Coordinates of C-alpha atoms in Angstrom, one line a residue:
X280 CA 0.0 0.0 0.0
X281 CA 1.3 3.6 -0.8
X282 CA 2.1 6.2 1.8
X283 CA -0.4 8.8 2.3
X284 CA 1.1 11.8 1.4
X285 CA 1.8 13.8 4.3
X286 CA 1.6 17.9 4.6
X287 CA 4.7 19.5 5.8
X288 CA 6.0 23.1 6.0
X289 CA 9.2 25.2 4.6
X290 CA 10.4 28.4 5.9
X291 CA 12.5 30.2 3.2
X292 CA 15.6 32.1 5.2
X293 CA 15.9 34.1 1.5
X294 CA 12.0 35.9 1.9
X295 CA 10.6 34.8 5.3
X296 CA 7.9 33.1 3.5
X297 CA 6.0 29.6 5.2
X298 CA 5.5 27.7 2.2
X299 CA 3.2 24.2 2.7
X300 CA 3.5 21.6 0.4
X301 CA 2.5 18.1 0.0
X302 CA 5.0 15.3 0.3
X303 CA 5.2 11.2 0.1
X304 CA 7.1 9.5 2.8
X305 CA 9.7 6.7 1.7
X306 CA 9.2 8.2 -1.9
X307 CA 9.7 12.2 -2.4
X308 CA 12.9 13.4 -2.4
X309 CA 14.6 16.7 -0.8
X310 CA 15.7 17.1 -4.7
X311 CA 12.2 17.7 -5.4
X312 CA 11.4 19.0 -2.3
X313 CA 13.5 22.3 -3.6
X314 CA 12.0 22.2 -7.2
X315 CA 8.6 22.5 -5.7
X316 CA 9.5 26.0 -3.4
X317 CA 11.5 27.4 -6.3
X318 CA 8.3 27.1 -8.5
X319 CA 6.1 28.4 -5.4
X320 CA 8.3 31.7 -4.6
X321 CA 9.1 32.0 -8.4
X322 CA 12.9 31.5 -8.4
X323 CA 13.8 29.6 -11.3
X324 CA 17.1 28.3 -9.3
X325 CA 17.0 25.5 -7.2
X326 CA 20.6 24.9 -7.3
X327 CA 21.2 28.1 -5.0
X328 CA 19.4 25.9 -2.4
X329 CA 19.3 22.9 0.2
X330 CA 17.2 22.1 2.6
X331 CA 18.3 21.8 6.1
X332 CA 16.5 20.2 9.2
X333 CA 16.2 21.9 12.5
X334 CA 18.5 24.9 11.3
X335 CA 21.4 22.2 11.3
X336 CA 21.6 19.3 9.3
X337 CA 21.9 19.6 5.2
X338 CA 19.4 17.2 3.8
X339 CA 20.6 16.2 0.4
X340 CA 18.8 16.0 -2.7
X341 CA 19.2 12.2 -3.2
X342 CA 17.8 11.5 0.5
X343 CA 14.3 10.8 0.7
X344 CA 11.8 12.2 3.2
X345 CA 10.9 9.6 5.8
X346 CA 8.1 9.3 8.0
X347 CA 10.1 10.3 10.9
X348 CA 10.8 13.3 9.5
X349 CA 7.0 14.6 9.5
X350 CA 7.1 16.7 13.2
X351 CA 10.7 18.3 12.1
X352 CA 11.5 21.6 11.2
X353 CA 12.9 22.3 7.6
X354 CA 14.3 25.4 6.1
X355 CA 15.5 26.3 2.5
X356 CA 18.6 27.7 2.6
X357 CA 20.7 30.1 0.1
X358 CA 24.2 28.3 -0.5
X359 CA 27.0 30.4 0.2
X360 CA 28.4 29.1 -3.3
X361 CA 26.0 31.6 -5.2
X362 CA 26.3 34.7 -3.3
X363 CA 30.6 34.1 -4.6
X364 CA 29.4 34.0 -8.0
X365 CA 27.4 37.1 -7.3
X366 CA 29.8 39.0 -6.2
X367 CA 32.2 38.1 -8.7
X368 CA 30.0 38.7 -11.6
X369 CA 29.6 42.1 -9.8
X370 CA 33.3 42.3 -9.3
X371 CA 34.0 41.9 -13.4
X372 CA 31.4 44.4 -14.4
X373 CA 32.9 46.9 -12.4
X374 CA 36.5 46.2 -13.2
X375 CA 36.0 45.5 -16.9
X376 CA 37.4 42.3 -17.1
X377 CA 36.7 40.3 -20.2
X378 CA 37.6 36.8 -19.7
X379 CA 39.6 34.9 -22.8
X380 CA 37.5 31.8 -25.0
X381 CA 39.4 28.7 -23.9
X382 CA 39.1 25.1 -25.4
X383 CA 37.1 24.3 -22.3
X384 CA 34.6 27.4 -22.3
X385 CA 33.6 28.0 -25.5
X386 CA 31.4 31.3 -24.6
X387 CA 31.9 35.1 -25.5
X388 CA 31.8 37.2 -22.3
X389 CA 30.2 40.4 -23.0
X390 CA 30.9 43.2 -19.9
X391 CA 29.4 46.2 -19.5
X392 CA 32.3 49.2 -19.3
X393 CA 32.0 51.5 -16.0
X394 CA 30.4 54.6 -16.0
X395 CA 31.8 57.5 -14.9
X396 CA 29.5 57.3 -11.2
X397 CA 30.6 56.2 -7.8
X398 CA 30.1 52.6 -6.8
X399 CA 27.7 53.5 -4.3
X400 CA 26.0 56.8 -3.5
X401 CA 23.7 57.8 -0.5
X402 CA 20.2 58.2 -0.4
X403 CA 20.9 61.8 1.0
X404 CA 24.0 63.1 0.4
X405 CA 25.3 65.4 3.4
X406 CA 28.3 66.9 1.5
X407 CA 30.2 67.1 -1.7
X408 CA 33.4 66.4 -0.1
X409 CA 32.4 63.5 1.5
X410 CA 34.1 60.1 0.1
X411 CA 31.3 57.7 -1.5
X412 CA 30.6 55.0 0.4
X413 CA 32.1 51.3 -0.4
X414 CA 29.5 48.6 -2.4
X415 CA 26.9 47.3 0.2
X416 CA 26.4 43.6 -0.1
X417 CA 24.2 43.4 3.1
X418 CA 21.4 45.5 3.2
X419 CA 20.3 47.1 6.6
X420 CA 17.3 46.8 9.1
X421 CA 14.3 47.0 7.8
X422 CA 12.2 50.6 8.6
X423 CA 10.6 49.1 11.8
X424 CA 13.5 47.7 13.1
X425 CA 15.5 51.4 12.5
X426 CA 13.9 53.8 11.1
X427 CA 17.1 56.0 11.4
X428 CA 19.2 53.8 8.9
X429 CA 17.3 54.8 5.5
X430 CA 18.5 57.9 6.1
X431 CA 22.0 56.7 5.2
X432 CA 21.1 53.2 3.3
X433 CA 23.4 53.0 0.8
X434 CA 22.2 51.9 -2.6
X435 CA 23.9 50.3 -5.3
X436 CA 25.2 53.1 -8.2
X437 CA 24.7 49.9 -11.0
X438 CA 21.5 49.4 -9.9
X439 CA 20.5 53.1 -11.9
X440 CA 21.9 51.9 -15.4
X441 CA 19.1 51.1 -17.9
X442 CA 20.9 47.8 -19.3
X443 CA 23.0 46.1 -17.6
X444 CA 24.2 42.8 -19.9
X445 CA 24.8 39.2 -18.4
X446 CA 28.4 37.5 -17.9
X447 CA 27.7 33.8 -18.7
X448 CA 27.7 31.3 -15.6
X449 CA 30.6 29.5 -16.5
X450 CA 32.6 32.6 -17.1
X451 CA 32.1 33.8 -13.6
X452 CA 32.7 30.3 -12.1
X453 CA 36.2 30.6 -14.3
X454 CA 37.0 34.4 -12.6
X455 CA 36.0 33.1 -9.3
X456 CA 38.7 30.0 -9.8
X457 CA 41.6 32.5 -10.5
X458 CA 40.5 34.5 -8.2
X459 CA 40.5 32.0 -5.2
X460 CA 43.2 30.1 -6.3
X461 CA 46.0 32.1 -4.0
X462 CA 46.4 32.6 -0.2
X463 CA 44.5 35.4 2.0
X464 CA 45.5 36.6 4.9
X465 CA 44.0 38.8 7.7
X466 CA 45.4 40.4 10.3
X467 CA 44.7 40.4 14.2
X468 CA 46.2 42.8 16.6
X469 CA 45.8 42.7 20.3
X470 CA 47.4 42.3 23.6
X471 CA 47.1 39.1 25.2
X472 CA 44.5 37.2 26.8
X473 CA 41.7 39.5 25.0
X474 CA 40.0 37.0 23.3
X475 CA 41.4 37.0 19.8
X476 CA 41.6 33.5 19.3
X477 CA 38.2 33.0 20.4
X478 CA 37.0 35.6 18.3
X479 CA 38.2 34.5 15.5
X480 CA 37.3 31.1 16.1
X481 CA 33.6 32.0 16.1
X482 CA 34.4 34.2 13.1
X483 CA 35.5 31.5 11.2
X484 CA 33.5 28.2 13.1
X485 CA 36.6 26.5 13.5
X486 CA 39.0 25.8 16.1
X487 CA 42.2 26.7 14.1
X488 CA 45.9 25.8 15.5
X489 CA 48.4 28.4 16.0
X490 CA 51.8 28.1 14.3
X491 CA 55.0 29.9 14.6
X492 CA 55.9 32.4 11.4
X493 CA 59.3 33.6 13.0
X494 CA 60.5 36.8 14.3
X495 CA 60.2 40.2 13.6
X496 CA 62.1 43.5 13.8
X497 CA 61.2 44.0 17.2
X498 CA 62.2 40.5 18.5
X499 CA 58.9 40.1 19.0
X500 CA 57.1 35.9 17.9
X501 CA 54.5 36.5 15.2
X502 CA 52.0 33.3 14.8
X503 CA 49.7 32.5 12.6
X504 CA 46.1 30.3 11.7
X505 CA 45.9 28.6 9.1
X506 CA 43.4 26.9 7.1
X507 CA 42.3 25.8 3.4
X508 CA 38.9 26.2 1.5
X509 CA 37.8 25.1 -2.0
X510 CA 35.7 26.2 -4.4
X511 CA 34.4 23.6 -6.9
X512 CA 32.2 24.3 -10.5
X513 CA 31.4 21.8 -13.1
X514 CA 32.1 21.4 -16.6
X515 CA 29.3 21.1 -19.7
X516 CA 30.9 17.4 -19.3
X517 CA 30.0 17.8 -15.6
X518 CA 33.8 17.0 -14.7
X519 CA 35.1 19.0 -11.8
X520 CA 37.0 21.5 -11.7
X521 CA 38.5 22.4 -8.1
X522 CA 40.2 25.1 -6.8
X523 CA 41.8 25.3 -3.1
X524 CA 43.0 28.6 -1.5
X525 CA 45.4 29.0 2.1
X526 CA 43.4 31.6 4.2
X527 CA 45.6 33.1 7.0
X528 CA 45.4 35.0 10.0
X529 CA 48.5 36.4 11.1
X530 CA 48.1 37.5 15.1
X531 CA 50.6 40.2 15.8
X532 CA 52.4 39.9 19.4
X533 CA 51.3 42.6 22.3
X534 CA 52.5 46.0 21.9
X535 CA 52.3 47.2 25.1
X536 CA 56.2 47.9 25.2
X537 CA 56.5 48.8 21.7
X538 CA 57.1 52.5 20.3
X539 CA 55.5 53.8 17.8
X540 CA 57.9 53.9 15.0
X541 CA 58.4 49.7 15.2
X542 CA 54.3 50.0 15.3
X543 CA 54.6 51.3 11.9
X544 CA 57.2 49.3 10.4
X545 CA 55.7 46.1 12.0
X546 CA 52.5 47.2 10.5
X547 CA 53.8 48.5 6.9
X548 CA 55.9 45.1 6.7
X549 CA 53.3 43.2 7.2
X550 CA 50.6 44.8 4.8
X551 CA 53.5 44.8 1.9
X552 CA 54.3 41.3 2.5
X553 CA 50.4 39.9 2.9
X554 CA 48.4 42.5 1.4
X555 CA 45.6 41.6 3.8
X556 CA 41.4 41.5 3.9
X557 CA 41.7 43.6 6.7
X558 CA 42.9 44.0 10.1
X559 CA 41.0 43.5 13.3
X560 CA 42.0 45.2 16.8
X561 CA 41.2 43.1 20.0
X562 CA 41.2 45.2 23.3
X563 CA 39.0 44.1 26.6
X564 CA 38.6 46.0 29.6
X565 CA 41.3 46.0 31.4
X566 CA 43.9 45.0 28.7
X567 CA 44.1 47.4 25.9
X568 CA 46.9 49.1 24.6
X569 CA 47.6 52.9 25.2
X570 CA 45.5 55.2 22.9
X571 CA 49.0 56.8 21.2
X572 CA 49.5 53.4 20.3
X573 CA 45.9 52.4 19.0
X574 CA 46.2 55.9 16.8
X575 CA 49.5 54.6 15.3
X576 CA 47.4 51.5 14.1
X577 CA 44.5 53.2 12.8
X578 CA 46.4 56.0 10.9
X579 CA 48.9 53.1 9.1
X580 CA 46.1 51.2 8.1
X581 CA 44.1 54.6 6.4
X582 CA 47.4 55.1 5.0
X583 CA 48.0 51.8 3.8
X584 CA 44.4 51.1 1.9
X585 CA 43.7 48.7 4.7
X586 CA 39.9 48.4 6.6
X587 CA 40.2 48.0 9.9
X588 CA 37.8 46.7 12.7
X589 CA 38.5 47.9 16.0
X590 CA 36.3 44.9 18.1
X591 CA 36.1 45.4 21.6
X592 CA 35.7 41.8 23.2
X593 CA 34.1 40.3 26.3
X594 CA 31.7 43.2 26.5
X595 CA 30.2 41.7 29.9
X596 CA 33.1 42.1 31.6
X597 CA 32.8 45.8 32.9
X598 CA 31.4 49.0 32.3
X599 CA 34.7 49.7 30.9
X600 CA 33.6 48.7 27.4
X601 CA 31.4 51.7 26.5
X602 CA 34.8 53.9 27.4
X603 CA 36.9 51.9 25.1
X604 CA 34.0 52.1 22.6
X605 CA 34.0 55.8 22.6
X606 CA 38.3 55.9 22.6
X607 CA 38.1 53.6 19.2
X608 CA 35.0 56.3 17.8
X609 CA 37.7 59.6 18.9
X610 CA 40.5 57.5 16.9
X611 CA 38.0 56.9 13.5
X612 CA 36.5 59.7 13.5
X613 CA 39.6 62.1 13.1
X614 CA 39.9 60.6 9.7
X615 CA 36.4 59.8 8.5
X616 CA 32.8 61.3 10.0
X617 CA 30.5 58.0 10.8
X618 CA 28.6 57.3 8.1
X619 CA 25.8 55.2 10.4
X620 CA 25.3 53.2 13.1
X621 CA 23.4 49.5 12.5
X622 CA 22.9 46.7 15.1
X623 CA 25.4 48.6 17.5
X624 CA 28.4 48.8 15.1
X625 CA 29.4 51.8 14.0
X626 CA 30.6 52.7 10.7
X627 CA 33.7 55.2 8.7
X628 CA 32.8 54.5 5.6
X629 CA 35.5 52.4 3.8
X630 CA 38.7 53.8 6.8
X631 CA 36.4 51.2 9.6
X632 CA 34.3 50.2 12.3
X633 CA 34.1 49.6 15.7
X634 CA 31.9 47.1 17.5
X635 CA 31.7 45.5 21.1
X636 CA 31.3 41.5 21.0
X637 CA 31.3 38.4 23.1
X638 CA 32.5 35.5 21.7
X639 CA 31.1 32.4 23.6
X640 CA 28.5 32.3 26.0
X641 CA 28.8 34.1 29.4
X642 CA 28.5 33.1 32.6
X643 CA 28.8 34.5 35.8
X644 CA 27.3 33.2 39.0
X645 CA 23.1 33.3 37.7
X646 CA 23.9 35.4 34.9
X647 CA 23.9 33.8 31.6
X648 CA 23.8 35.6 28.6
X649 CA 24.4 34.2 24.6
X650 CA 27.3 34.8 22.3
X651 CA 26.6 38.5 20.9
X652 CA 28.1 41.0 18.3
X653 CA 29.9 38.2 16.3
X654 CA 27.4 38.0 13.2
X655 CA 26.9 42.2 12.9
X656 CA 30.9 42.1 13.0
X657 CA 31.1 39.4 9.9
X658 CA 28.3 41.5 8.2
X659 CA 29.9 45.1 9.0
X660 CA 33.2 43.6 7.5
X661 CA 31.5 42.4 4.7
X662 CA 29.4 45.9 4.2
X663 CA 32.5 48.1 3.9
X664 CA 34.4 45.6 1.7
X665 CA 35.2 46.7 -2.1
X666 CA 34.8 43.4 -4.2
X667 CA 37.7 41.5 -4.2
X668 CA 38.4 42.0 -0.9
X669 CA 34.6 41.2 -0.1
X670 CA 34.9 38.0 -2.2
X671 CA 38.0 36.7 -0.4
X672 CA 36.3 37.7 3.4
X673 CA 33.3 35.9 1.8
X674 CA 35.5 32.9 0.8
X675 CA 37.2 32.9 4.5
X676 CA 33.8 32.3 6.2
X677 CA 32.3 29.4 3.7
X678 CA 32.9 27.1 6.4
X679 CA 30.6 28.9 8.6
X680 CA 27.1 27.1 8.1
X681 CA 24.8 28.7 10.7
X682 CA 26.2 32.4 9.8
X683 CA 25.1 32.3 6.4
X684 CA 22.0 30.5 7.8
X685 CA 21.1 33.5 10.1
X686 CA 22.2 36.1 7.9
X687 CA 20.1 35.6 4.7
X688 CA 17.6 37.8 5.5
X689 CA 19.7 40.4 5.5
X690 CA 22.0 39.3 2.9
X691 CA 19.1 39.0 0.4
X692 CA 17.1 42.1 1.1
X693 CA 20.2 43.9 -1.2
X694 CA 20.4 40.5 -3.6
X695 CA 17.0 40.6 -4.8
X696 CA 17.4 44.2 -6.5
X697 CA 19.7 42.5 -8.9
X698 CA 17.6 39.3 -9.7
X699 CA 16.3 40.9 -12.7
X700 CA 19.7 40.8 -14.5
X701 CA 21.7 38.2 -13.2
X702 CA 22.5 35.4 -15.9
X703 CA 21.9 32.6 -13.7

């Protein structure tokens, strides 16, 4: 006897939307599962999707709904693997790049040239000497969650052009594999014992091993974390074709009993060696370095071309955070007014940010209070990012399922104004 069909639900992270459909136990498939969402929500796409149960565990397409799973939780997710090919078809518009016909990809890639207007402009414009802002990738809040932000939303400047012509699939899978195929490093700054290992642990979801890199002019040991990621496309032929990147995060020694001059060569050796994503500084009440010494950082790194993220850790420790808060706006500030101020991180345009966070879970006698700050930090990183240092920060967190898993509502509400013309 056939099973009954059985009526189960989907939330959509992408649109928020409860879709219900009808299923057969031991016989539909998660494959079609997707098909049958896609068609409902009128994305054409199910490959940008999977199907996860209780916010955790990927369902693949091959596996078959069971019984069992009839009281669980599913949720279609967006897979991180299409928001890189978004933003490096975005990345080749901009920069002009024309990609060569190979024996493999026999297509023409037709890209449109840039137009003489800033990447990104402001919905209201405060002055004419103020620097445009860098491409948004995540949009913000919505109007009810601040109603402040769409005063300074940012909007995308290609979003205005009239045509805008689409780079083949395979031709942005074949960008995005030179692209990735290299090392990236990032660079952490700190005193000791602030949390930067943690941090970036939860940054990146993985618990990374430190090794040795030497020492430096100021006889000081510099370590580093390292990991690899790959990115894999398919041929017509559906062979694949893998690339695999080294990502690196260089943590700098304390500089407590540092001058300022080996500051700046340690920094300005470091950036000409690595030519990093960015650099993040770690400070926690009551172990920070002194403010002539955080200025040195911040003003290399605006000299340098460098975004930096000046992260206040274990923000329950003390009331101490909000002044180290306010010392990290005073140093920012000098070089850039703040553009706006989203789920408590506070942004310089495309000089920084500054953000309080706390790591793991803390708990203090019958206090207990969840992780906090890490996900606005990944997405203020990602927000002030130009593309190909967005597309290598984006790379550096693949690994990081439930991120992406909490973000796409966010990351979407910017994505969906370029549906219209994306080629696949």
């Amino acid at each position: 006897m056939a099973s009954e069909k059985v009526r189960i639900q989907i939330y959509v992270r992408r649109t928020g939307e409860h879709v219900l459909i009808d299923v057969i136990p031991q016989s539909t498939t998660f494959g079609s599962i997707i098909k049958t969402v896609c068609e409902r929500i009128n994305d054409p796409e199910p490959s940008h999707y999977y199907i996860a149960l209780n916010n955790e565990t990927e369902m693949f397409e091959d596996m078959v709904f069971e019984s069992r799973h009839a009281s669980e939780q599913f949720q279609m997710v967006m897979r991180t693997k299409w928001l890189l090919e978004h933003i490096a078809a975005q990345a080749m518009r901009r920069q002009g790049i024309k990609l060569a016909e190979t024996n493999d990809i026999q297509t023409e890639t037709t890209v449109v040239e840039e137009p003489s207007v800033p990447a990104t402009t402001s919905v209201n414009e405060t002055s004419a000497h103020e620097p445009a802002a860098p491409t948004a990738i995540i949009a913000n809040p919505s109007e009810e969650e601040n109603t402040t932000t769409e005063q300074t939303k940012p909007i995308l400047g290609d979003v205005v052009r009239e045509t805008i012509r689409r780079i083949p699939r395979r031709d942005v899978q074949k960008y995005l594999h030179r692209s990735l195929e290299k090392s990236f490093d990032i660079l952490l700054m700190g005193s000791p014992r602030v949390g930067k290992s943690t941090l970036i642990n939860a940054i990146l979801k993985k618990d990374l091993a430190r090794t040795s890199a030497g020492r430096n002019a100021c006889t000081n040991s510099t370590s580093y974390y390292e990991y690899e990621e790959t990115y894999t496309s398919f041929e017509d032929s559906h062979k694949p074709i893998t690339s695999t990147c080294s990502i690196r995060i260089w943590d700098s020694p304390g500089i407590e009993n540092w001058d300022e001059l080996d500051i700046a060569q340690h920094i300005r050796n470091l950036v000409k060696e690595k030519n990093p994503i960015c650099l993040i500084y770690c400070a926690s009440p009551g172990c920070y370095a002194s403010v002539e010494h955080m200025k040195v950082i911040v003003e290399q790194c605006i000299e340098l071309d460098v975004f930096i993220a000046l992260v206040v850790t274990n923000m329950y420790a003390s009331d101490e955070v909000d002044d180290i808060l306010e010392t990290y706006q005073d140093l920012l500030v000098t070089h850039m007014i703040r553009t706006q101020v989203v789920d408590d991180v506070y942004y310089y345009g495309t000089i920084g940010l500054c953000t309080a966070v706390n790591s793991v879970k803390y708990e203090n006698e019958n206090i207990v209070k969840p992780p906090t700050g890490v996900d606005e930090l990944m997405l203020g990183i990602m927000n002030s990012l130009s593309e190909e240092k967005l597309l290598q920060w984006c790379f550096a967190l693949m690994d990081n399922g439930p991120f992406w898993v909490r973000a796409q509502s966010r990351i979407w509400k910017t994505f969906k104004l370029f549906k219209s013309w994306i080629g696949y």
